[in-house]
Coordinates of C-alpha atoms and ligand atoms in Angstrom, one line a residue:
Chain A
M163 CA 46.9 201.6 22.8
T164 CA 46.2 205.2 23.5
T165 CA 48.4 207.6 25.4
L166 CA 47.7 211.2 25.8
R167 CA 50.5 213.3 27.0
I168 CA 50.1 216.8 28.3
E169 CA 53.6 218.3 28.6
Q170 CA 54.3 221.7 30.3
V171 CA 51.1 223.1 28.8
S172 CA 50.3 226.6 29.9
R173 CA 47.9 229.2 28.7
T174 CA 47.8 232.9 29.1
F175 CA 45.0 234.9 27.6
P176 CA 46.3 238.2 26.2
A177 CA 45.5 241.5 27.8
R178 CA 42.4 243.2 26.6
H179 CA 41.0 246.8 27.2
G180 CA 43.9 247.7 29.5
N181 CA 43.4 244.6 31.8
A182 CA 46.3 242.5 32.7
P183 CA 46.8 239.3 30.8
T184 CA 45.0 236.3 32.3
R185 CA 47.2 233.4 33.4
A186 CA 44.5 230.7 33.1
L187 CA 46.9 227.6 33.3
E188 CA 50.4 227.2 34.8
P189 CA 52.6 224.7 33.0
T190 CA 50.9 221.4 33.6
D191 CA 52.0 217.8 33.0
L192 CA 49.6 214.9 32.8
T193 CA 49.7 211.5 31.2
I194 CA 46.6 209.4 30.5
G195 CA 47.0 205.9 29.5
N196 CA 44.9 203.4 27.7
N197 CA 41.4 202.9 29.1
D198 CA 42.0 205.3 31.9
F199 CA 39.0 207.2 33.3
V200 CA 40.5 210.4 34.6
T201 CA 38.4 213.1 36.2
I202 CA 39.7 216.7 36.6
L203 CA 38.2 218.3 39.7
G204 CA 38.5 222.0 40.5
P205 CA 36.5 225.1 41.5
S206 CA 35.1 227.2 38.6
G207 CA 37.5 229.5 36.9
C208 CA 40.6 227.3 37.6
G209 CA 41.3 226.5 33.9
K210 CA 39.6 223.1 33.5
S211 CA 37.9 224.0 30.3
T212 CA 41.0 225.8 29.0
L213 CA 43.0 222.6 29.5
L214 CA 40.3 220.4 27.9
R215 CA 39.9 222.8 25.0
I216 CA 43.7 222.7 24.4
V217 CA 43.5 218.8 24.3
A218 CA 40.6 219.0 21.9
G219 CA 42.6 221.3 19.7
L220 CA 40.1 224.2 20.0
D221 CA 42.6 226.3 21.7
R222 CA 46.4 226.6 21.5
P223 CA 48.7 226.4 24.5
T224 CA 51.0 229.4 25.2
S225 CA 53.8 226.9 25.9
G226 CA 54.2 223.2 26.0
R227 CA 52.5 220.6 23.9
V228 CA 49.9 217.9 23.8
T229 CA 50.5 214.6 22.0
L230 CA 48.2 211.8 21.3
D231 CA 50.0 208.5 20.6
G232 CA 53.1 210.5 19.9
R233 CA 51.5 212.9 17.4
E234 CA 51.3 216.5 18.4
V235 CA 47.8 218.0 18.6
T236 CA 47.6 221.0 16.4
G237 CA 43.9 221.3 15.9
P238 CA 40.6 219.6 16.5
G239 CA 40.0 216.1 15.0
A240 CA 37.7 213.1 15.1
D241 CA 40.3 211.1 17.2
R242 CA 39.2 213.2 20.2
G243 CA 35.5 213.3 20.8
M244 CA 34.2 216.2 22.9
V245 CA 31.1 216.7 24.9
F246 CA 30.4 220.3 26.0
Q247 CA 28.6 221.6 29.0
S248 CA 26.3 223.7 26.9
Y249 CA 23.8 222.0 24.6
T250 CA 25.5 221.8 21.2
L251 CA 23.3 219.5 19.2
F252 CA 22.7 220.8 15.7
P253 CA 19.1 222.0 16.0
W254 CA 18.3 221.3 12.3
L255 CA 19.2 217.6 12.6
T256 CA 17.3 214.8 14.2
V257 CA 18.7 212.7 17.0
R258 CA 19.9 210.1 14.6
E259 CA 21.3 212.6 12.1
N260 CA 23.1 214.4 15.0
I261 CA 24.8 211.2 16.0
A262 CA 25.8 210.4 12.4
F263 CA 27.2 213.8 11.8
G264 CA 30.9 212.7 12.1
L265 CA 30.3 209.6 10.2
R266 CA 28.8 211.5 7.3
E267 CA 31.6 213.9 7.3
R268 CA 33.9 211.0 6.8
G269 CA 31.9 209.7 3.9
V270 CA 30.4 206.6 5.6
A271 CA 27.4 205.3 3.6
Q272 CA 23.9 206.0 4.8
D273 CA 23.0 202.4 5.7
E274 CA 26.2 201.9 7.7
R275 CA 25.6 205.4 9.4
N276 CA 22.1 204.4 10.5
K277 CA 23.3 201.1 11.8
I278 CA 26.0 202.7 14.0
A279 CA 23.7 205.5 15.1
D280 CA 20.8 203.2 16.1
A281 CA 23.1 200.9 18.0
L282 CA 24.3 204.0 20.0
I283 CA 20.8 205.2 20.5
R284 CA 20.0 202.0 22.2
Q285 CA 23.1 202.2 24.2
V286 CA 22.4 205.6 25.6
G287 CA 18.6 204.8 26.1
L288 CA 17.0 206.9 23.4
S289 CA 15.1 204.3 21.5
G290 CA 11.9 205.8 20.1
F291 CA 13.5 209.3 19.8
E292 CA 15.6 208.7 16.7
N293 CA 13.5 211.2 14.6
H294 CA 13.1 213.9 17.3
W295 CA 14.6 217.4 16.9
P296 CA 16.9 218.5 19.7
K297 CA 14.2 221.1 20.7
Q298 CA 11.9 218.3 21.6
L299 CA 14.3 216.7 24.0
S300 CA 15.0 217.3 27.7
G301 CA 18.4 218.4 28.8
G302 CA 19.5 214.9 29.9
M303 CA 18.4 213.5 26.6
Q304 CA 20.3 216.1 24.7
Q305 CA 23.5 215.2 26.5
R306 CA 22.9 211.5 26.0
T307 CA 22.7 212.4 22.3
A308 CA 25.8 214.5 22.5
I309 CA 27.7 211.6 24.1
A310 CA 26.5 209.2 21.5
R311 CA 27.5 211.7 18.8
A312 CA 31.0 211.8 20.2
L313 CA 31.2 208.1 20.5
A314 CA 30.0 207.5 16.9
N315 CA 33.4 208.4 15.6
D316 CA 35.0 205.8 17.8
P317 CA 37.5 208.4 19.1
K318 CA 40.8 207.4 20.8
I319 CA 39.8 209.6 23.8
L320 CA 36.5 211.0 25.0
L321 CA 36.7 214.5 26.5
L322 CA 33.8 215.7 28.6
D323 CA 33.6 219.3 30.0
E324 CA 31.0 219.3 32.9
P325 CA 28.6 217.5 30.6
F326 CA 26.0 217.0 33.4
G327 CA 26.5 220.4 35.1
A328 CA 23.2 221.8 34.0
L329 CA 21.1 218.7 34.9
D330 CA 19.1 218.1 38.1
N331 CA 20.5 215.7 40.6
Q332 CA 18.4 212.7 39.7
T333 CA 19.1 213.0 36.0
R334 CA 22.7 213.6 36.7
A335 CA 23.0 210.4 38.7
L336 CA 21.4 208.4 36.0
M337 CA 23.7 209.9 33.4
Q338 CA 26.7 209.1 35.5
E339 CA 25.7 205.5 35.6
M340 CA 25.1 205.3 32.0
L341 CA 28.5 206.8 31.1
L342 CA 30.2 204.5 33.5
G343 CA 28.4 201.5 32.1
I344 CA 29.6 202.5 28.6
W345 CA 33.1 202.8 29.8
E346 CA 33.0 199.5 31.8
R347 CA 31.8 197.7 28.7
D348 CA 33.7 199.3 25.9
Q349 CA 36.9 200.4 27.7
K350 CA 37.3 203.8 26.4
T351 CA 39.9 206.3 27.4
V352 CA 38.1 209.2 29.1
L353 CA 39.0 212.7 30.4
F354 CA 36.2 214.2 32.4
V355 CA 36.0 217.7 33.8
T356 CA 33.8 218.4 36.8
H357 CA 33.4 220.7 39.8
D358 CA 31.4 218.0 41.6
I359 CA 33.3 215.9 44.1
E360 CA 31.0 212.9 44.2
E361 CA 30.9 212.8 40.4
A362 CA 34.7 212.9 40.2
I363 CA 35.1 210.0 42.6
F364 CA 32.2 207.9 41.3
L365 CA 33.3 208.1 37.7
G366 CA 37.1 208.3 38.0
S367 CA 39.9 205.8 38.4
R368 CA 42.0 208.8 39.1
V369 CA 41.0 212.3 40.3
I370 CA 43.2 215.2 39.4
V371 CA 42.6 218.1 41.7
M372 CA 43.3 221.6 40.2
S373 CA 44.1 224.7 42.2
A374 CA 42.5 228.0 41.8
R375 CA 43.9 230.8 39.6
P376 CA 46.3 230.3 38.0
G377 CA 45.2 226.8 37.5
R378 CA 47.7 224.0 38.1
I379 CA 47.5 220.4 39.3
K380 CA 47.5 220.3 43.1
A381 CA 46.9 216.6 43.9
E382 CA 46.3 213.4 42.2
I383 CA 44.2 210.7 44.0
N384 CA 43.7 207.1 42.9
V385 CA 40.2 205.8 43.3
D386 CA 40.5 202.1 44.1
L387 CA 36.8 201.3 44.2
P388 CA 35.9 198.1 42.4
H389 CA 34.0 198.0 39.1
P390 CA 31.2 197.7 38.0
R391 CA 30.2 200.5 40.3
S392 CA 26.5 201.2 41.1
Y393 CA 25.1 204.3 42.8
K394 CA 25.1 202.4 46.1
I395 CA 28.9 202.8 46.2
K396 CA 28.3 206.4 47.1
T397 CA 27.4 205.5 50.7
T398 CA 30.3 203.0 51.4
P399 CA 33.0 204.1 54.0
E400 CA 35.7 204.0 51.3
F401 CA 33.7 206.4 49.1
V402 CA 32.9 208.7 52.0
Q403 CA 36.6 208.7 53.1
L404 CA 37.8 209.8 49.7
K405 CA 35.1 212.4 49.6
E406 CA 36.2 213.9 52.9
R407 CA 39.8 214.1 51.6
L408 CA 38.8 215.9 48.4
V409 CA 36.4 218.2 50.2
E410 CA 39.4 219.5 52.2
E411 CA 41.5 219.9 49.1
I412 CA 38.8 221.7 47.2
R413 CA 37.8 223.8 50.1
T414 CA 41.2 225.5 50.5
E415 CA 41.1 226.3 46.8
A416 CA 37.6 227.6 46.9
L417 CA 38.6 229.9 49.8
K418 CA 41.5 231.2 47.8
V419 CA 39.1 232.2 45.0
A420 CA 36.7 233.8 47.4
E421 CA 39.5 235.9 49.0
H422 CA 40.7 237.1 45.5
A423 CA 37.2 238.0 44.3
Chain B
M249 CA -5.7 242.2 28.0
R250 CA -2.6 241.5 29.8
P251 CA 1.1 242.0 28.6
L252 CA 2.3 239.1 26.3
D253 CA -0.9 237.1 26.8
P254 CA -1.5 235.1 23.6
V255 CA -4.6 235.2 21.4
T256 CA -6.1 232.2 19.7
S257 CA -5.6 231.9 15.9
K258 CA -9.4 232.6 15.4
Q259 CA -9.2 235.7 17.4
R260 CA -6.1 236.8 15.5
V261 CA -7.9 236.5 12.2
A262 CA -10.9 238.3 13.5
Y263 CA -8.9 241.2 14.9
G264 CA -6.9 241.5 11.7
F265 CA -10.0 241.5 9.7
A266 CA -11.8 244.0 11.9
F267 CA -9.1 246.6 11.2
F268 CA -9.8 246.3 7.4
V269 CA -13.6 246.8 8.0
L270 CA -12.8 249.9 10.2
F271 CA -10.6 251.3 7.6
V272 CA -13.1 250.9 4.8
A273 CA -15.8 252.3 7.1
L274 CA -13.8 255.5 7.8
W275 CA -12.9 255.9 4.1
S276 CA -16.6 255.5 3.2
W277 CA -17.6 258.0 5.9
A278 CA -15.1 260.5 4.6
T279 CA -15.9 260.2 0.9
L280 CA -19.6 259.1 0.6
G281 CA -20.5 261.5 3.5
G282 CA -19.1 264.3 1.5
H283 CA -16.3 265.3 3.9
V284 CA -13.6 265.0 1.2
S285 CA -13.8 266.3 -2.4
K286 CA -14.2 263.6 -5.1
T287 CA -11.2 265.1 -7.0
F288 CA -8.8 264.2 -4.2
L289 CA -10.2 260.9 -3.1
A290 CA -12.5 258.5 -4.7
N291 CA -15.0 256.6 -2.6
P292 CA -14.8 252.8 -2.2
L293 CA -17.7 252.1 -4.7
T294 CA -16.1 254.2 -7.4
M295 CA -12.8 252.5 -6.7
V296 CA -14.3 249.0 -7.2
Q297 CA -16.0 250.2 -10.4
E298 CA -12.8 251.6 -11.8
G299 CA -10.9 248.5 -10.7
Y300 CA -13.4 246.3 -12.6
D301 CA -13.1 248.5 -15.6
L302 CA -9.3 248.3 -15.4
L303 CA -9.3 244.5 -15.2
A304 CA -12.1 243.8 -17.7
R305 CA -11.4 246.5 -20.4
Q306 CA -8.0 248.0 -20.1
G307 CA -5.9 244.8 -19.8
F308 CA -4.7 245.6 -16.2
L309 CA -4.0 242.0 -15.6
Y310 CA -1.1 242.4 -18.1
D311 CA 0.3 245.2 -16.2
I312 CA 0.1 243.3 -13.0
G313 CA 1.9 240.4 -14.6
M314 CA 4.6 242.7 -15.9
T315 CA 5.2 244.2 -12.4
I316 CA 5.4 240.8 -10.8
W317 CA 7.8 239.5 -13.3
R318 CA 10.1 242.6 -12.9
V319 CA 10.1 242.2 -9.1
V320 CA 10.7 238.5 -9.1
G321 CA 13.3 238.7 -12.0
G322 CA 15.2 241.6 -10.4
F323 CA 15.0 240.1 -6.9
A324 CA 16.0 236.6 -8.0
L325 CA 19.0 238.1 -9.8
A326 CA 20.0 240.0 -6.6
A327 CA 19.5 236.9 -4.4
I328 CA 21.6 234.6 -6.7
I329 CA 24.5 237.0 -6.4
A330 CA 24.0 238.3 -2.9
V331 CA 23.4 235.1 -0.9
P332 CA 26.7 233.4 -1.9
L333 CA 28.6 236.6 -1.5
G334 CA 27.0 237.2 2.0
V335 CA 27.8 233.6 3.0
L336 CA 31.4 234.1 1.9
M337 CA 31.7 237.4 3.8
G338 CA 30.2 235.9 6.9
A339 CA 32.4 232.8 6.8
Y340 CA 35.7 234.4 5.8
K341 CA 36.8 237.5 7.7
P342 CA 39.3 238.7 5.1
V343 CA 36.5 238.6 2.5
E344 CA 34.4 240.6 4.9
A345 CA 37.1 243.2 5.5
F346 CA 37.6 243.5 1.8
L347 CA 34.0 244.0 0.8
E348 CA 32.1 245.3 3.8
P349 CA 33.1 248.9 3.6
F350 CA 32.0 249.2 0.0
V351 CA 28.8 247.3 0.4
S352 CA 27.9 249.4 3.5
F353 CA 28.5 252.5 1.4
A354 CA 26.5 251.1 -1.6
R355 CA 23.6 250.2 0.7
Y356 CA 22.8 253.8 1.3
L357 CA 22.7 254.7 -2.4
P358 CA 19.0 255.2 -3.2
A359 CA 18.0 252.8 -5.9
S360 CA 15.6 255.4 -7.3
A361 CA 18.4 257.9 -7.8
F362 CA 20.0 255.5 -10.2
I363 CA 16.9 255.5 -12.6
P364 CA 18.1 258.4 -14.8
L365 CA 21.6 256.9 -15.0
L366 CA 20.2 253.4 -15.7
I367 CA 17.9 254.8 -18.4
L368 CA 21.0 256.3 -20.0
W369 CA 22.8 253.0 -19.9
A370 CA 20.2 250.4 -20.4
G371 CA 17.3 252.4 -22.1
I372 CA 13.8 252.2 -20.9
G373 CA 13.4 248.5 -21.5
E374 CA 13.0 245.6 -19.1
L375 CA 16.7 245.5 -18.3
Q376 CA 16.6 248.9 -16.7
K377 CA 13.7 248.0 -14.4
L378 CA 15.4 244.8 -13.4
L379 CA 18.5 246.7 -12.6
V380 CA 16.7 249.2 -10.4
I381 CA 15.4 246.3 -8.3
F382 CA 18.7 244.6 -8.4
I383 CA 20.6 247.7 -7.1
G384 CA 18.0 248.2 -4.5
S385 CA 18.1 244.7 -3.1
V386 CA 21.6 243.2 -3.7
F387 CA 23.6 245.2 -1.1
Q388 CA 21.0 244.9 1.6
V389 CA 20.9 241.1 1.2
I390 CA 24.7 240.8 1.0
L391 CA 25.1 242.7 4.3
M392 CA 22.3 241.0 6.2
V393 CA 23.2 237.5 5.1
A394 CA 26.8 238.2 6.1
V395 CA 25.9 239.3 9.6
T396 CA 23.6 236.3 10.0
V397 CA 26.3 233.8 8.9
G398 CA 28.9 235.6 11.0
A399 CA 26.7 235.3 14.1
T400 CA 26.5 231.5 13.8
R401 CA 26.8 229.9 17.2
R402 CA 30.5 229.3 17.8
D403 CA 29.9 226.3 20.1
L404 CA 28.1 224.5 17.1
V405 CA 31.1 225.3 14.9
E406 CA 33.5 224.0 17.5
A407 CA 31.3 220.8 18.1
A408 CA 31.5 220.2 14.4
Y409 CA 35.3 220.5 14.3
T410 CA 35.7 218.0 17.1
L411 CA 33.5 215.7 15.1
G412 CA 36.0 215.9 12.3
A413 CA 34.5 218.4 10.0
S414 CA 36.6 220.1 7.4
D415 CA 36.5 223.8 6.7
R416 CA 34.3 223.1 3.7
G417 CA 32.1 220.8 6.0
I418 CA 31.7 223.7 8.4
I419 CA 30.3 225.9 5.7
R420 CA 28.1 223.3 4.1
R421 CA 26.9 221.5 7.2
V422 CA 26.9 224.1 10.0
L423 CA 27.0 227.7 8.7
L424 CA 24.5 227.2 5.9
P425 CA 21.8 225.1 7.7
S426 CA 22.0 227.2 10.8
S427 CA 21.6 230.5 8.8
A428 CA 19.1 229.2 6.3
P429 CA 15.9 230.2 8.1
E430 CA 17.3 233.6 8.8
I431 CA 18.4 233.9 5.2
A432 CA 14.9 233.0 4.1
E433 CA 13.5 235.7 6.4
I434 CA 15.9 238.3 5.0
L435 CA 14.7 237.4 1.5
R436 CA 11.2 237.8 2.5
L437 CA 11.9 241.2 4.0
V438 CA 13.9 242.5 1.1
L439 CA 11.3 241.2 -1.4
G440 CA 8.9 243.6 0.4
W441 CA 11.3 246.5 -0.3
A442 CA 11.7 245.4 -3.9
W443 CA 8.1 246.2 -4.4
T444 CA 8.5 249.8 -3.6
Y445 CA 11.5 250.1 -6.1
V446 CA 9.6 248.5 -8.9
I447 CA 6.7 251.0 -8.7
V448 CA 9.2 253.9 -8.7
A449 CA 10.9 252.4 -11.7
E450 CA 7.6 252.1 -13.5
L451 CA 6.5 255.6 -12.7
I452 CA 9.4 256.9 -14.9
G453 CA 9.7 256.0 -18.6
S454 CA 7.5 252.9 -18.7
S455 CA 4.7 251.7 -21.0
S456 CA 3.4 248.9 -18.8
G457 CA 3.1 247.8 -15.2
I458 CA 1.1 248.9 -12.1
G459 CA 3.2 252.0 -11.7
H460 CA 2.8 253.0 -15.3
M461 CA -1.1 252.7 -14.8
I462 CA -0.9 254.9 -11.7
T463 CA 1.0 257.7 -13.6
D464 CA -1.5 257.5 -16.5
S465 CA -4.4 257.7 -14.0
Q466 CA -2.8 260.7 -12.3
A467 CA -2.9 262.6 -15.6
L468 CA -6.6 261.9 -15.8
L469 CA -7.2 262.7 -12.1
N470 CA -8.7 259.3 -11.8
T471 CA -8.1 258.7 -8.0
G472 CA -10.3 255.6 -8.1
Q473 CA -7.8 253.9 -10.4
I474 CA -4.8 255.1 -8.5
I475 CA -6.2 253.7 -5.2
F476 CA -7.1 250.4 -6.8
G477 CA -3.6 250.1 -8.1
I478 CA -2.2 250.7 -4.7
I479 CA -4.5 248.2 -3.1
V480 CA -3.5 245.6 -5.7
I481 CA 0.1 246.2 -4.8
G482 CA -0.8 245.7 -1.1
L483 CA -2.7 242.6 -1.8
I484 CA 0.0 241.0 -3.9
G485 CA 2.5 241.9 -1.2
L486 CA 0.4 240.4 1.5
L487 CA -0.1 237.2 -0.6
S488 CA 3.6 236.8 -1.4
D489 CA 4.4 237.4 2.2
L490 CA 2.0 234.6 3.4
L491 CA 3.4 232.2 0.7
F492 CA 6.9 233.0 1.7
K493 CA 6.1 232.4 5.4
A494 CA 4.4 229.1 4.7
F495 CA 7.2 228.0 2.5
N496 CA 9.8 228.8 5.2
A497 CA 7.7 227.0 7.8
W498 CA 7.6 224.0 5.6
L499 CA 11.3 224.2 4.7
F500 CA 12.5 224.5 8.3
P501 CA 10.3 222.3 10.4
W502 CA 13.0 222.0 13.2
R503 CA 12.5 225.6 14.1
L504 CA 8.9 225.1 15.0
A505 CA 9.2 221.7 16.7
Ligands
LIG790 N1 38.8 233.3 25.8 C1 39.2 233.7 27.0 N2 39.7 235.0 27.0 C2 40.2 235.5 28.2 N3 40.1 234.8 29.4 C3 39.6 233.6 29.4 C4 39.1 233.0 28.2 N4 38.6 231.8 28.5 C5 38.8 231.6 29.8 N5 39.4 232.7 30.3 C6 39.8 232.8 31.8 O1 40.6 231.8 32.2 C7 40.3 231.3 33.4 C8 40.0 229.8 33.4 O2 38.8 229.7 32.7 P1 38.2 228.2 32.4 O3 39.2 227.3 31.8 O4 36.9 228.4 31.6 O5 37.8 227.7 33.9 P2 36.9 226.5 34.4 O6 36.4 225.7 33.2 O7 37.7 225.7 35.3 O8 35.7 227.1 35.1 C9 39.1 232.1 33.9 O9 39.6 233.2 34.8 C10 38.6 232.7 32.7 O10 38.0 234.0 32.9
LIG791 MG1 34.5 225.3 32.4

């Protein structure tokens, strides 16, 4: 059982060069239960990455705390896998070595590492690319590798920060199906950040809508669409209805950002 | 010709070679054509003759060997100390804050100015030559390696942390491999500078080496020998550079992929 609790977590970036301090995140509460797939939706600059980085332990909250199964998060660790928006594969390692990075750090023997890595390579559809360098891969393939690399540690929760944000629409749709397929099969706990409304609905069991600066949770919407979901679901009335509702929510937020800018 | 248009590798070799031909042609025209006095500049033919004489009868190969050993020895000594220190400085900011001001200061001390002092301390033996090269290279390498390691992509470091890497793991499995190609380039660059220090070290108080031969030839006004010596230095430099480059390309295939 995995429970992630975000309790009154806020983040203010200190003032620099005479600028006022940036209040990136208002005190926020969120609980994510076992095998939840939660998507966080919000316009850019609303503190989504800040929140995710705090959960990952890469940043410290100004107030409040994050606990995973009752233990407070004080730094990054292998129990929380992270996939970044930018391409962060290690360029000097092959696909297989990248995926096995965390296992190697934990002292898993080479044979065992390769077995786990190769199984994941098949799962994310990269068979035949085991020995390629990241430079030789397309953006979509790099993110597949990054997802496999995070999964290799068998983390309690998978954190994804707009992992498909830089991909073209077709690739992005394929990646969404792949990720959802993995979740439907292996029942992982997932926290997924995006600014794409369709993506948030298609993937999530719950969509958390965040408001613009300073970021805070504005609405929470359950997505009761059945699983397994295929891309066809995106044209059903239920999906379109949810989408309309979220478009309204996001629009008001985006307008606020535009007024302040 | 258009900006940034590439050339084929054959063309590249041909153009590079053409410049040497042009250079020798100009030199021949100036000397053999009688435009420059023989006392000041030997012609290419005399130079080749003198060079043959040096190699065949005056044991110049031994001098070349001595010079190479001094460069490589002094440089290796500097690298063994400078690379780990630079990595530590780049990785740990307190170490950097502690050492950086001094290293930056020491970097500007001209190695050649230390020669009289080093002769006083270490005599005119091999140790003194090695020390000149060491002093000339060590601070440069420390600083450049520190900057390279310090500039490691933060997102890669963060990714490694989220994968469960320890602080030691970050150094060994992120900072080092990501900086390794740059460090190899730094060593290649500084090895080039080390060649200039060794010659200066050999010009003063030495009984062997290419620099020593050049001072001897100057006393005899033998410009052919001087030029031959200089060209040998250039050729060895070029060769070591090519070897270093090929070695780096072999060592870091992921960069070229
Ligand atoms: N390291 C930082 N220093 C100062 N301000 C920051 C820093 N990181 C983010 N911010 C600010 O915090 C706000 C939220 O950023 P972020 O969490 O990246 O938003 P999002 O991921 O939703 O686009 C932005 O206004 C951003 O400029
Ligand atoms: Mg972001």
